[in-house]
Every structure is written in structure tokens, then in C-alpha cells.
């Protein structure tokens, strides 16, 4: 995978956010917190992972399309399109 430095930073930041949110879920479960809080945190982890994955897919598609000589596509627009399908 060949991400440009800006995209790499964004993906790594999203993955770090997901790690933090997952740790919060684990603590909430261990502490016997309210089910609603656990579910909210799980949903946040899922969204963070989805966004990181879609950013990687969108960047990879951009590289593939650009390599074929097509016009450059906006990575944010591709990511938004993928998120709309989720």
C-alpha cells in the first residue's frame, strides 16, 4: 500500500482514535457500565474503522485510476461515495 504522507497521517490518526475508543469499550464492560454507553462506544469504534478502511480504499482507487491515465479524482469525494454505500 502506497499512501501519500497526508493520507497516511489521516489513516493512522483514525486507527489511533479507534484504538482509544475500543479501550473505552473494554473498560466500560469491565466496570459494568450501562449497556447504552457500551453500545454507543462500539458504534464509534465501528465508524472509526470504517472511515480508515474507506480512506485506504479511496486512495488506492485514486492511484489505480491515475495510473491508467484518467483525470485525477478527489480522494475525499471517493471516500464520501464509499461511505454513502455503507
PDB file of C-alpha atoms in Angstrom:
ATOM      1  CA  UNK A   1       0.000   0.000   0.000  1.00  0.00           C
ATOM      2  CA  UNK A   2       1.429   3.330  -1.049  1.00  0.00           C
ATOM      3  CA  UNK A   3      -0.322   6.192   0.736  1.00  0.00           C
ATOM      4  CA  UNK A   4       0.919   9.738   0.390  1.00  0.00           C
ATOM      5  CA  UNK A   5       2.132  11.218   3.697  1.00  0.00           C
ATOM      6  CA  UNK A   6      -1.018  13.313   4.278  1.00  0.00           C
ATOM      7  CA  UNK A   7      -3.336  10.354   3.723  1.00  0.00           C
ATOM      8  CA  UNK A   8      -1.125   8.095   5.824  1.00  0.00           C
ATOM      9  CA  UNK A   9      -1.328  10.544   8.721  1.00  0.00           C
ATOM     10  CA  UNK A  10      -5.121  10.717   8.453  1.00  0.00           C
ATOM     11  CA  UNK A  11      -5.490   6.922   8.343  1.00  0.00           C
ATOM     12  CA  UNK A  12      -3.118   6.409  11.281  1.00  0.00           C
ATOM     13  CA  UNK A  13      -4.977   9.058  13.295  1.00  0.00           C
ATOM     14  CA  UNK A  14      -8.303   7.340  12.605  1.00  0.00           C
ATOM     15  CA  UNK A  15      -6.868   3.992  13.664  1.00  0.00           C
ATOM     16  CA  UNK A  16      -5.489   5.526  16.867  1.00  0.00           C
ATOM     17  CA  UNK A  17      -8.898   7.005  17.587  1.00  0.00           C
ATOM     18  CA  UNK A  18     -10.454   3.573  17.099  1.00  0.00           C
ATOM     19  CA  UNK A  19      -7.893   2.052  19.489  1.00  0.00           C
ATOM     20  CA  UNK A  20      -8.798   4.599  22.143  1.00  0.00           C
ATOM     21  CA  UNK A  21     -12.491   4.019  21.663  1.00  0.00           C
ATOM     22  CA  UNK A  22     -12.040   0.251  21.835  1.00  0.00           C
ATOM     23  CA  UNK A  23     -10.117   0.626  25.091  1.00  0.00           C
ATOM     24  CA  UNK A  24     -13.040   2.675  26.412  1.00  0.00           C
ATOM     25  CA  UNK A  25     -15.438  -0.117  25.440  1.00  0.00           C
ATOM     26  CA  UNK A  26     -13.310  -2.683  27.251  1.00  0.00           C
ATOM     27  CA  UNK A  27     -13.194  -0.521  30.394  1.00  0.00           C
ATOM     28  CA  UNK A  28     -16.934   0.089  30.257  1.00  0.00           C
ATOM     29  CA  UNK A  29     -17.616  -3.644  30.040  1.00  0.00           C
ATOM     30  CA  UNK A  30     -15.159  -4.433  32.839  1.00  0.00           C
ATOM     31  CA  UNK A  31     -16.684  -1.750  35.048  1.00  0.00           C
ATOM     32  CA  UNK A  32     -20.223  -2.967  34.379  1.00  0.00           C
ATOM     33  CA  UNK A  33     -21.336   0.311  32.847  1.00  0.00           C
ATOM     34  CA  UNK A  34     -24.727   0.894  31.331  1.00  0.00           C
ATOM     35  CA  UNK A  35     -25.481  -1.081  28.173  1.00  0.00           C
ATOM     36  CA  UNK A  36     -26.329   2.105  26.267  1.00  0.00           C
ATOM     37  CA  UNK A  37     -22.847   3.571  26.926  1.00  0.00           C
ATOM     38  CA  UNK A  38     -21.187   0.363  25.716  1.00  0.00           C
ATOM     39  CA  UNK A  39     -23.252   0.306  22.523  1.00  0.00           C
ATOM     40  CA  UNK A  40     -22.515   3.973  21.795  1.00  0.00           C
ATOM     41  CA  UNK A  41     -18.787   3.327  22.189  1.00  0.00           C
ATOM     42  CA  UNK A  42     -18.959   0.211  19.999  1.00  0.00           C
ATOM     43  CA  UNK A  43     -20.682   2.218  17.281  1.00  0.00           C
ATOM     44  CA  UNK A  44     -17.948   4.863  17.494  1.00  0.00           C
ATOM     45  CA  UNK A  45     -15.250   2.196  17.104  1.00  0.00           C
ATOM     46  CA  UNK A  46     -17.035   0.760  14.108  1.00  0.00           C
ATOM     47  CA  UNK A  47     -17.360   4.169  12.427  1.00  0.00           C
ATOM     48  CA  UNK A  48     -13.692   4.996  13.030  1.00  0.00           C
ATOM     49  CA  UNK A  49     -12.582   1.689  11.497  1.00  0.00           C
ATOM     50  CA  UNK A  50     -14.951   2.113   8.549  1.00  0.00           C
ATOM     51  CA  UNK A  51     -13.589   5.585   7.838  1.00  0.00           C
ATOM     52  CA  UNK A  52      -9.993   4.356   7.972  1.00  0.00           C
ATOM     53  CA  UNK A  53     -10.819   1.479   5.633  1.00  0.00           C
ATOM     54  CA  UNK A  54     -12.698   3.656   3.188  1.00  0.00           C
ATOM     55  CA  UNK A  55      -9.836   6.191   3.161  1.00  0.00           C
ATOM     56  CA  UNK A  56      -7.434   3.411   2.242  1.00  0.00           C
ATOM     57  CA  UNK A  57      -9.750   2.092  -0.479  1.00  0.00           C
ATOM     58  CA  UNK A  58     -10.378   5.558  -1.905  1.00  0.00           C
ATOM     59  CA  UNK A  59      -6.659   6.348  -2.011  1.00  0.00           C
ATOM     60  CA  UNK A  60      -5.877   3.041  -3.661  1.00  0.00           C
ATOM     61  CA  UNK A  61      -8.568   3.615  -6.276  1.00  0.00           C
ATOM     62  CA  UNK A  62      -7.213   7.064  -6.987  1.00  0.00           C
ATOM     63  CA  UNK A  63      -3.765   5.595  -7.552  1.00  0.00           C
ATOM     64  CA  UNK A  64      -5.176   2.918  -9.867  1.00  0.00           C
ATOM     65  CA  UNK A  65      -7.238   5.390 -11.878  1.00  0.00           C
ATOM     66  CA  UNK A  66      -4.415   7.921 -12.106  1.00  0.00           C
ATOM     67  CA  UNK A  67      -2.015   5.191 -13.230  1.00  0.00           C
ATOM     68  CA  UNK A  68      -4.390   4.411 -16.108  1.00  0.00           C
ATOM     69  CA  UNK A  69      -4.140   7.963 -17.398  1.00  0.00           C
ATOM     70  CA  UNK A  70      -7.587   9.056 -16.240  1.00  0.00           C
ATOM     71  CA  UNK A  71      -8.013  12.513 -14.668  1.00  0.00           C
ATOM     72  CA  UNK A  72      -7.114  12.792 -11.004  1.00  0.00           C
ATOM     73  CA  UNK A  73     -10.069  12.136  -8.710  1.00  0.00           C
ATOM     74  CA  UNK A  74     -10.551  13.775  -5.346  1.00  0.00           C
ATOM     75  CA  UNK A  75      -9.854  11.249  -2.550  1.00  0.00           C
ATOM     76  CA  UNK A  76     -12.357  12.913  -0.215  1.00  0.00           C
ATOM     77  CA  UNK A  77     -15.062  12.605  -2.872  1.00  0.00           C
ATOM     78  CA  UNK A  78     -14.291   8.899  -3.413  1.00  0.00           C
ATOM     79  CA  UNK A  79     -14.327   8.312   0.343  1.00  0.00           C
ATOM     80  CA  UNK A  80     -17.681  10.077   0.637  1.00  0.00           C
ATOM     81  CA  UNK A  81     -19.086   7.886  -2.129  1.00  0.00           C
ATOM     82  CA  UNK A  82     -17.949   4.729  -0.342  1.00  0.00           C
ATOM     83  CA  UNK A  83     -19.403   5.943   2.953  1.00  0.00           C
ATOM     84  CA  UNK A  84     -22.730   6.582   1.270  1.00  0.00           C
ATOM     85  CA  UNK A  85     -22.846   2.883   0.351  1.00  0.00           C
ATOM     86  CA  UNK A  86     -22.160   1.694   3.893  1.00  0.00           C
TER      87      UNK A  86
END
